[in-house]
Each structure stands twice: as C-alpha cells, then as structure tokens.
Amino acid sequence: MTPQQIALVRSSFALVRPIAPTAAAIFYDKLFAADPGLRQLFKGDMTLQGERLMTMIGSAVALLDQVGKVLPVLRQLGARHVAYGVRDQHYVTVGQALVATLQEGLGQAFTAEVREAWIAAYALISRTMQEGAWEASLNVAA
C-alpha cells in the first residue's frame, strides 16, 4: 500500500469509529444477505462479534504502515479462522460486504480513491489471513 492509501484508510476509518456498532450491524446484514450460509459460522452474540470486528479492523488500520507487526497477527487470526469454518471463498464475500458497508456508512466521503485504498488494505489483510490459514492447515495435515 502507498502512504496515501494508508492515510485514506485511516482518515475514512476515523469517520466510521463514531458509528462502529451501526457499521458492524450493516456489515453483517450485507454479509449474510450475500451468503446466508455464513450465518452458521457465528455462534455467539453478534453485538460482541461486531465489537471484535471493529477492534480488529481498527488495529489493522493503525498498523498498516508497520507491516512487520501486523502480518504475524493477521496470520494468527487467519489460522484461528480455519477452526471456525472459514474458507478461501468467504474472504471474497467479506471484502464485498466491507466495501458495501463503507460505501453506505461514509456516503459521499467514500470516494473512488478511498474505495481503492480500502480494496488494497483488504487485499493485504485477507491475503495474509489466508496465508495463516494455509500454514495452519499444513501443520494439521503434518
């Protein structure tokens, strides 16, 4: 990611923070509308799940310029998600739901440049989580 993309992700996420519970609810509504089968992967309280989601995104956003710190955390997160039943194809659906949520939540502040920055950020996040999932599945198979 470029420094400008990181700045755009950070500044737009700062606009999301005040509406974090609403943004999380919108995200899960969009996610489950896109793939109703994903609902079965979530066993707990969805409000708490939404808080965790927003915390994870916030942490990743804060560390986007410190790849050495964020990548190992994302790999571990991806490894944990294997046990929840998350598969590679789910990452596409999550990315689409995330972009749609940001578009709805940010309105006119969700410019084409902000959209591209978030797509780049999510590509980094999802790719790294998938690497962690792949590594975890290799360790299980071994």
XYZ file of C-alpha atoms in Angstrom:
142
model
C 0.000 0.000 0.000
C 1.121 3.510 -0.686
C 1.416 6.091 2.092
C -1.507 7.971 0.536
C -3.683 4.833 0.569
C -2.811 4.241 4.216
C -3.733 7.840 5.023
C -7.056 7.491 3.185
C -7.912 4.260 5.002
C -7.044 5.811 8.337
C -8.947 9.042 7.776
C -12.029 7.238 6.497
C -11.932 4.723 9.351
C -11.835 7.676 11.756
C -15.243 8.611 10.317
C -16.514 5.069 10.906
C -15.409 4.845 14.558
C -18.262 7.001 15.918
C -20.787 4.749 14.172
C -18.928 1.477 14.807
C -21.898 -0.510 16.219
C -24.095 0.567 13.315
C -21.338 -0.127 10.798
C -20.829 -3.617 12.243
C -24.568 -4.339 12.033
C -24.653 -3.117 8.424
C -21.628 -5.264 7.621
C -23.179 -8.463 8.989
C -26.518 -7.711 7.306
C -24.721 -7.367 3.977
C -22.532 -10.409 4.623
C -25.457 -12.684 5.445
C -27.541 -11.316 2.572
C -24.693 -12.148 0.186
C -24.154 -15.633 1.642
C -26.794 -16.798 4.143
C -24.738 -19.930 4.823
C -22.128 -17.819 6.604
C -24.588 -17.140 9.430
C -23.960 -20.627 10.818
C -20.281 -19.776 11.390
C -21.249 -17.223 14.052
C -22.287 -18.879 17.294
C -22.035 -16.044 19.807
C -23.562 -12.662 20.488
C -23.467 -10.629 17.276
C -23.086 -7.333 19.128
C -19.918 -8.651 20.736
C -18.815 -10.074 17.384
C -19.324 -6.640 15.830
C -17.190 -5.049 18.541
C -14.444 -7.579 17.864
C -14.663 -6.925 14.131
C -14.346 -3.181 14.565
C -11.453 -3.613 17.024
C -9.631 -5.925 14.618
C -10.124 -3.543 11.700
C -9.007 -0.620 13.836
C -5.872 -2.469 14.918
C -5.021 -3.434 11.356
C -5.620 0.120 10.134
C -3.357 1.505 12.861
C -0.537 -0.829 11.843
C -0.803 -0.624 8.050
C 2.500 1.217 7.892
C 4.152 -1.301 10.243
C 3.859 -4.443 8.167
C 6.325 -6.330 10.344
C 3.953 -6.002 13.287
C 0.622 -6.528 11.557
C 1.400 -9.512 9.308
C 2.132 -12.049 12.084
C -1.045 -11.017 13.912
C -3.106 -11.397 10.737
C -1.572 -14.813 10.030
C -2.550 -15.963 13.524
C -6.043 -14.585 13.012
C -6.340 -16.469 9.724
C -5.142 -19.675 11.395
C -7.813 -19.306 14.093
C -10.499 -18.723 11.483
C -9.843 -22.171 9.983
C -11.313 -23.699 13.139
C -14.414 -21.519 12.729
C -15.029 -22.988 9.272
C -13.823 -20.031 7.215
C -12.801 -20.981 3.683
C -10.935 -19.055 0.987
C -14.118 -18.153 -0.904
C -15.528 -16.465 2.202
C -12.834 -13.807 2.037
C -14.258 -12.524 -1.255
C -17.733 -12.206 0.243
C -16.341 -10.469 3.337
C -14.433 -7.994 1.153
C -17.533 -7.179 -0.848
C -19.580 -6.702 2.326
C -16.868 -4.483 3.793
C -16.721 -2.218 0.740
C -20.525 -2.011 0.572
C -20.669 -1.170 4.284
C -18.083 1.576 3.935
C -19.902 2.987 0.928
C -23.166 3.103 2.850
C -21.644 4.350 6.089
C -19.375 7.004 4.611
C -21.686 8.285 1.898
C -20.010 10.995 -0.190
C -16.783 10.619 1.795
C -16.403 7.205 0.125
C -14.651 8.497 -2.974
C -13.126 6.375 -5.712
C -9.706 6.907 -4.112
C -10.984 5.823 -0.690
C -12.587 2.772 -2.283
C -9.321 1.762 -3.981
C -7.387 2.313 -0.752
C -9.758 0.043 1.183
C -9.599 -2.589 -1.554
C -5.797 -2.520 -1.258
C -5.968 -2.722 2.542
C -8.427 -5.598 2.465
C -6.311 -7.411 -0.133
C -3.343 -7.224 2.235
C -5.422 -8.307 5.224
C -7.245 -11.156 3.503
C -4.179 -12.467 1.679
C -2.215 -12.555 4.930
C -5.044 -14.228 6.829
C -5.339 -16.826 4.067
C -1.601 -17.474 4.297
C -2.049 -18.099 8.025
C -4.948 -20.433 7.333
C -2.926 -22.317 4.756
C 0.031 -22.647 7.136
C -2.304 -23.888 9.896
C -3.839 -26.494 7.592
C -0.352 -27.716 6.661
C 0.528 -28.090 10.344
C -2.665 -30.069 10.962
C -2.001 -32.326 7.974
C 1.592 -32.990 9.020
